Short mmCIF file of C-alpha atoms and ligand atoms in Angstrom, two decimals:
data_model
loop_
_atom_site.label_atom_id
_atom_site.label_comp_id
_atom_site.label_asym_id
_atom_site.label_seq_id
_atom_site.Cartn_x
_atom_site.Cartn_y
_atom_site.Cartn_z
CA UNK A 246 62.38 -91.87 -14.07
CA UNK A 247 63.54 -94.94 -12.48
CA UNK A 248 64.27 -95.31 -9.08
CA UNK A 249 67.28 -97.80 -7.29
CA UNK A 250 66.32 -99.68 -4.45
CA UNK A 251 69.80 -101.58 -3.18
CA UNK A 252 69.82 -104.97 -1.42
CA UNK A 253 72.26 -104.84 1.12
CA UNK A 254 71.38 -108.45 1.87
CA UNK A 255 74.99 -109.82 0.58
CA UNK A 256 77.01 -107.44 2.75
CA UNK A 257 75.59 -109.09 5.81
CA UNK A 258 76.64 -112.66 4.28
CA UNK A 259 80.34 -111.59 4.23
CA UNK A 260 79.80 -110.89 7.74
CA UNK A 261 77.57 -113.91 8.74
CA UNK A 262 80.30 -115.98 7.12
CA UNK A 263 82.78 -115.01 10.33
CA UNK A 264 79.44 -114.08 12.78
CA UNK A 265 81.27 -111.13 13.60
CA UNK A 266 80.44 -107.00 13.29
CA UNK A 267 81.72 -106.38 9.92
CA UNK A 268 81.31 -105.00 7.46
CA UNK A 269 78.05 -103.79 8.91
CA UNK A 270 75.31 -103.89 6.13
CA UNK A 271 74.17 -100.04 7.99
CA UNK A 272 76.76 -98.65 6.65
CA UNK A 273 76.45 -99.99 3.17
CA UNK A 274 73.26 -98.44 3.40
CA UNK A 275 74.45 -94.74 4.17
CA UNK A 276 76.91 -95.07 1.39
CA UNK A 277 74.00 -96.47 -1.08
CA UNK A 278 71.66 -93.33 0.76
CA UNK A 279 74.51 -91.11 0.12
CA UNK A 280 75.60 -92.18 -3.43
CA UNK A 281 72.07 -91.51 -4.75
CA UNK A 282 69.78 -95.12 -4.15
CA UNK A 283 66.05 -94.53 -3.52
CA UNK A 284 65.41 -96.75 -1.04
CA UNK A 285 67.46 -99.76 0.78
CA UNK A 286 66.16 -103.59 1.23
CA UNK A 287 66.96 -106.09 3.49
CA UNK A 288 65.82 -109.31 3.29
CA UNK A 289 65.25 -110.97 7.26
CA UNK A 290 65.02 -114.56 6.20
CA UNK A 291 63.74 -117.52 8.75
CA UNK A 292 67.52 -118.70 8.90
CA UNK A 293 69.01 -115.56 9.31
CA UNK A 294 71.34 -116.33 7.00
CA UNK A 295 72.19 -112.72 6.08
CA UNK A 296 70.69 -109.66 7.31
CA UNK A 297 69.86 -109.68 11.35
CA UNK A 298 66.89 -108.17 13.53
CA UNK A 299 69.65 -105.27 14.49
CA UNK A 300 70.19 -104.40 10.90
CA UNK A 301 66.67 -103.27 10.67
CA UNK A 302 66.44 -101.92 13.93
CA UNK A 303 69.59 -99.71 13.37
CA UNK A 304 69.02 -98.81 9.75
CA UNK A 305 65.19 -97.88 10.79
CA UNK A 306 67.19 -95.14 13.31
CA UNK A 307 69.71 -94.30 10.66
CA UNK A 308 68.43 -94.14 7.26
CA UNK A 309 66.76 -91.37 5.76
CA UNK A 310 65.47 -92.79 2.40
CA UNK A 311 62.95 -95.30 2.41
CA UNK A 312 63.31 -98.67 4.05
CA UNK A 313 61.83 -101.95 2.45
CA UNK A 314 61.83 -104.93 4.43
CA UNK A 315 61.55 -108.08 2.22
CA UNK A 316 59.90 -110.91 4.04
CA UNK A 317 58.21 -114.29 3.98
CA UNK A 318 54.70 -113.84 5.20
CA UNK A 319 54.83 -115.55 8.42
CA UNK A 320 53.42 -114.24 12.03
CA UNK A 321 56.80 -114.00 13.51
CA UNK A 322 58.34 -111.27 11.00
CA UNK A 323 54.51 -109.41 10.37
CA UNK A 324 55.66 -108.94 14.00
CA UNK A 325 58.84 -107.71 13.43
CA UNK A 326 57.36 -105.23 10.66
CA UNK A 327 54.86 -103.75 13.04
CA UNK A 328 57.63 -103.10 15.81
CA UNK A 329 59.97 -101.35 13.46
CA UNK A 330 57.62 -100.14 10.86
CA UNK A 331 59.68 -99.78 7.69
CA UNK A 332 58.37 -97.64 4.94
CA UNK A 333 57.14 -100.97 3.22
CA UNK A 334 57.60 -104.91 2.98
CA UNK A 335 57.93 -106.98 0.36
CA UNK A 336 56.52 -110.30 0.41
CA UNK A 337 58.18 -113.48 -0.57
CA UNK A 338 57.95 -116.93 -1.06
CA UNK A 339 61.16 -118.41 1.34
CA UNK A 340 62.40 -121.71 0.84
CA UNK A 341 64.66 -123.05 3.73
CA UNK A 342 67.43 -124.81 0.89
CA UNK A 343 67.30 -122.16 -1.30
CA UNK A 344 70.32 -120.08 -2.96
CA UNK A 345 67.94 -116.77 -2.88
CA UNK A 346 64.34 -116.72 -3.93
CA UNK A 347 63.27 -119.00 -6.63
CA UNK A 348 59.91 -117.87 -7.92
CA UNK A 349 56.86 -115.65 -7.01
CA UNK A 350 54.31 -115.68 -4.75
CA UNK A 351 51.32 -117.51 -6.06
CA UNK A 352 48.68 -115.34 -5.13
CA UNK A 353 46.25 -118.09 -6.19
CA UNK A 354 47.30 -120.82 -4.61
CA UNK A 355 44.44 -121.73 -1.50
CA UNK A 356 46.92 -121.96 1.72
CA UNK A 357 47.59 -117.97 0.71
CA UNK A 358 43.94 -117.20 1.44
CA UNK A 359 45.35 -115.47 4.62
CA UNK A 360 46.93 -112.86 2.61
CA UNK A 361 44.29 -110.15 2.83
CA UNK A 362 44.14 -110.33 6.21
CA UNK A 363 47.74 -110.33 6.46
CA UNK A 364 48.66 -107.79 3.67
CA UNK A 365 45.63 -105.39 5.42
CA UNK A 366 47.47 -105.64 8.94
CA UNK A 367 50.70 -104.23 7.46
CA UNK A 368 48.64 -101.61 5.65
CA UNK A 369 46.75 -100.47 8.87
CA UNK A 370 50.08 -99.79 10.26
CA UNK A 371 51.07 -97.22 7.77
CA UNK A 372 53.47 -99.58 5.78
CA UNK A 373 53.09 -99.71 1.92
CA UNK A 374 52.90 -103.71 1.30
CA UNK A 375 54.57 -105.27 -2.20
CA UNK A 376 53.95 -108.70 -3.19
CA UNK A 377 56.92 -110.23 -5.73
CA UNK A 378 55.05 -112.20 -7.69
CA UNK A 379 55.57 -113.72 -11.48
CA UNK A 380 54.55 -111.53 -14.61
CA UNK A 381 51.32 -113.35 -14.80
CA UNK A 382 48.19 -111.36 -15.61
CA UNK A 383 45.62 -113.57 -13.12
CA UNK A 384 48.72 -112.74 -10.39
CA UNK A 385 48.23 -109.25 -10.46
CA UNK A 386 44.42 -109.59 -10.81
CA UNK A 387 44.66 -111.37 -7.94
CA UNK A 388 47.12 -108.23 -6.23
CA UNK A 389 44.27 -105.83 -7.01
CA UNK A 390 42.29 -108.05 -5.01
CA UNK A 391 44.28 -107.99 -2.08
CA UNK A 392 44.26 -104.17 -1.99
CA UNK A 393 47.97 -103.86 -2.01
CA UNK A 394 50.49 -100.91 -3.60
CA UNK A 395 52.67 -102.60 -5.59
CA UNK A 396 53.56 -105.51 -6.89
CA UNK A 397 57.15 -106.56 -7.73
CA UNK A 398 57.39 -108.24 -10.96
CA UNK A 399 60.39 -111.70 -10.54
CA UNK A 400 63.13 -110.68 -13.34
CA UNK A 401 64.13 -114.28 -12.87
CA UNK A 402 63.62 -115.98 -15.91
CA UNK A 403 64.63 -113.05 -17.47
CA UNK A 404 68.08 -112.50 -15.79
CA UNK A 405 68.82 -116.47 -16.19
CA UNK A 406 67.84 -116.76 -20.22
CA UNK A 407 70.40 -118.43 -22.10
CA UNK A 408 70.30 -116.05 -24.96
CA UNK A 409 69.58 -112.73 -26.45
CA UNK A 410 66.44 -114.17 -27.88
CA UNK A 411 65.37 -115.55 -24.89
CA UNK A 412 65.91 -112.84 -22.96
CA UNK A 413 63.52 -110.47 -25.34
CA UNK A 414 60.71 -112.86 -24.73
CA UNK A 415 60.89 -112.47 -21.11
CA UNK A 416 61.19 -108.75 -21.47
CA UNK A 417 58.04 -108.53 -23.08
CA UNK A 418 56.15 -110.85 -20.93
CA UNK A 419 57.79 -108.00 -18.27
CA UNK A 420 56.93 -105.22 -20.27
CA UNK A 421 53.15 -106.33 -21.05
CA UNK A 422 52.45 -107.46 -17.21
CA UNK A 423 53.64 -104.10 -16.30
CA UNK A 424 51.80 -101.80 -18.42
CA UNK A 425 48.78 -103.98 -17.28
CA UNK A 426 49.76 -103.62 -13.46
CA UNK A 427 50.46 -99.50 -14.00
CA UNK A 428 46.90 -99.05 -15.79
CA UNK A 429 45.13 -100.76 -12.92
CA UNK A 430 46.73 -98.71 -10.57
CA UNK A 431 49.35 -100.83 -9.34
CA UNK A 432 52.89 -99.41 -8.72
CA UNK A 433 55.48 -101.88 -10.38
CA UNK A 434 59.04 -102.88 -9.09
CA UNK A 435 61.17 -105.11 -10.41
CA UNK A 436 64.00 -107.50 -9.39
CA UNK A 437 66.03 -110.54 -9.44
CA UNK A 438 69.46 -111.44 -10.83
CA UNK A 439 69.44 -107.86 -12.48
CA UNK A 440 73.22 -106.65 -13.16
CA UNK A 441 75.07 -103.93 -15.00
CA UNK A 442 74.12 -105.43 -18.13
CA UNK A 443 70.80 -106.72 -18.26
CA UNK A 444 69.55 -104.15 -16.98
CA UNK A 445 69.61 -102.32 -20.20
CA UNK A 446 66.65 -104.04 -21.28
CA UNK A 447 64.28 -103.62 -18.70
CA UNK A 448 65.36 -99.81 -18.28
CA UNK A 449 62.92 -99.31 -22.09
CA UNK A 450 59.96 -100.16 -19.63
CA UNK A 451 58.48 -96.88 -18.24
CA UNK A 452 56.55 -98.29 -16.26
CA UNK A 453 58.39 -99.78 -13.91
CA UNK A 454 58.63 -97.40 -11.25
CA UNK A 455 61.43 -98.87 -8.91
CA UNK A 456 64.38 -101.95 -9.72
CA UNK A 457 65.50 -103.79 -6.83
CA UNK A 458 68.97 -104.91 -6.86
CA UNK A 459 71.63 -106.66 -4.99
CA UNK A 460 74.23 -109.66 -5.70
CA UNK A 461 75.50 -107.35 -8.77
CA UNK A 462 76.00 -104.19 -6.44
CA UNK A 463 77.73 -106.01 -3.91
CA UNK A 464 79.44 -107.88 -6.14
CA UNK A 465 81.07 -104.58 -8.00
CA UNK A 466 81.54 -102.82 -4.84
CA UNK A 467 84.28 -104.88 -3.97
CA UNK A 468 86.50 -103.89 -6.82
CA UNK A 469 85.21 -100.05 -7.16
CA UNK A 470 83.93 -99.51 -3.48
CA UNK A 471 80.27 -98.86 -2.57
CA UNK A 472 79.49 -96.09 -3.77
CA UNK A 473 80.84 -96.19 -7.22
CA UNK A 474 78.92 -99.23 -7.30
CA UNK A 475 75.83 -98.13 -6.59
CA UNK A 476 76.19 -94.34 -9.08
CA UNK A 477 77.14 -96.77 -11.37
CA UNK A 478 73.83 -98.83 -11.43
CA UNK A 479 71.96 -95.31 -10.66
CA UNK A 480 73.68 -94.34 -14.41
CA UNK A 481 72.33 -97.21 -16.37
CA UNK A 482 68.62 -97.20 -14.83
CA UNK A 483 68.12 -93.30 -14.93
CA UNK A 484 69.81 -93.13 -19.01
N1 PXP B 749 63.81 -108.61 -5.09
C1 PXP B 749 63.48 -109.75 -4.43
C2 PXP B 749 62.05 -109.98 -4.11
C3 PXP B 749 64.47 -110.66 -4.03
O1 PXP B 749 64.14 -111.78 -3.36
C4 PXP B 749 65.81 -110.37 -4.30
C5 PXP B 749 66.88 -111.29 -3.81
O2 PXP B 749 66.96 -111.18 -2.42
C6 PXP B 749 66.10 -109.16 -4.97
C7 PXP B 749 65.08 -108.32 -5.39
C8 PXP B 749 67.51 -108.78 -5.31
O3 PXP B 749 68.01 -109.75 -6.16
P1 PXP B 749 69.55 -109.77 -6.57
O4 PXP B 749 70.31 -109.91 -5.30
O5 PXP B 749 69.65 -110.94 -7.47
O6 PXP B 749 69.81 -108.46 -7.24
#
């Protein structure tokens, strides 16, 4: 069985777009908690662009499913993890210009040499760490390294292929990095650009334990409200 982790990342645009109160991404996530979603992310990026220190502060107090803070691994929000202590973080890549993030982590690149120290601080705290990272086989060799739960696999390339026949190549780069990542122990998420129908797809692959999924949900809400939104997406990942 699948399980729905919703982004409420694109709630808190709308209401950075006007810097006022609403709509307040904490109560997107009670609707997603009470429609049926396994687990809510937020995404605090370096330019605050969307989601806000309170968000996670108040949604930490408020939520009752599990809480996944999405991060770039920097000092300032490892901080902000170990004062709130969600149920995990994600880590990201985070470029300042970006539209949302662009590719994995590369786990092999020298300058992230700090990542087992960094990934092993979260860990001591009690918080499950996740690194997004490509479907690359010497990625998640290199995530077994660094000791962590789970990796999420980037659905990028996949959501943005130009075709049907493009898209099943990227599926089954997806579906072979994930059976690799399940038999070595590794819990696999997925996410990126995933919507109502692409999703279809990646749905065949039992091993992926958890999708991750935002723009589309937020995007539907607004024309079915919330929570239809999110049972809807909860439909299509569980069939
Ligand atoms: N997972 C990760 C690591 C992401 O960076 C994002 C985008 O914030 C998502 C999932 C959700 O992507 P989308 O909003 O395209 O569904």
């Amino acid at each position: 069985m699948h399980r729905l982790g919703v982004n409420i990342d694109h709630v808190a645009t709308i209401r950075q777009a006007r810097l006022g109160s609403y709509p307040d991404p904490v109560f997107a996530a009670m609707i997603a908690e009470q429609a049926g979603a396994d687990n809510i992310t937020l995404h605090i990026r370096e330019d605050r662009r969307h989601t806000q220190e309170r968000d996670l502060e108040v949604m930490k107090k408020t939520i009752n499913i599990k809480l996944n803070l999405e991060m770039a691994a920097t000092e300032e929000l490892k901080e902000m993890a170990l004062k709130y202590l969600p149920d995990s973080c994600t880590l990201v890549p985070e470029k300042r210009a970006e539209l949302t993030t662009e590719g994995g982590l590369d786990l092999l690149h020298p300058a992230n040499s700090f990542l087992k120290k960094y990934c092993k601080d979260l860990k001591d705290s009690g918080i499950e760490v996740s690194l997004f990272i490509d479907a690359d086989k010497n990625q998640i060799e290199k995530a077994l390294e660094l000791e962590v739960d789970a990796i999420e696999i980037n659905s990028g390339r996949y959501s943005e292929a130009k075709n049907k026949k493009e898209a099943e190549h990227f599926a089954k780069i997806i579906e072979e990095a994930s059976k690799f990542a399940v038999s070595k122990g590794l819990k696999t998420h997925i996410g990126h650009g995933i919507n109502y129908e692409n999703a279809k797809r990646l749905v065949e692959i039992d091993e992926i334990d958890e999708f991750n999924i935002g723009h589309s949900i937020v995007s539907r809400a607004l024309f079915t409200g919330f929570e239809a939104a999110v049972r809807d997406m909860i439909k299509i990942i569980s069939e």
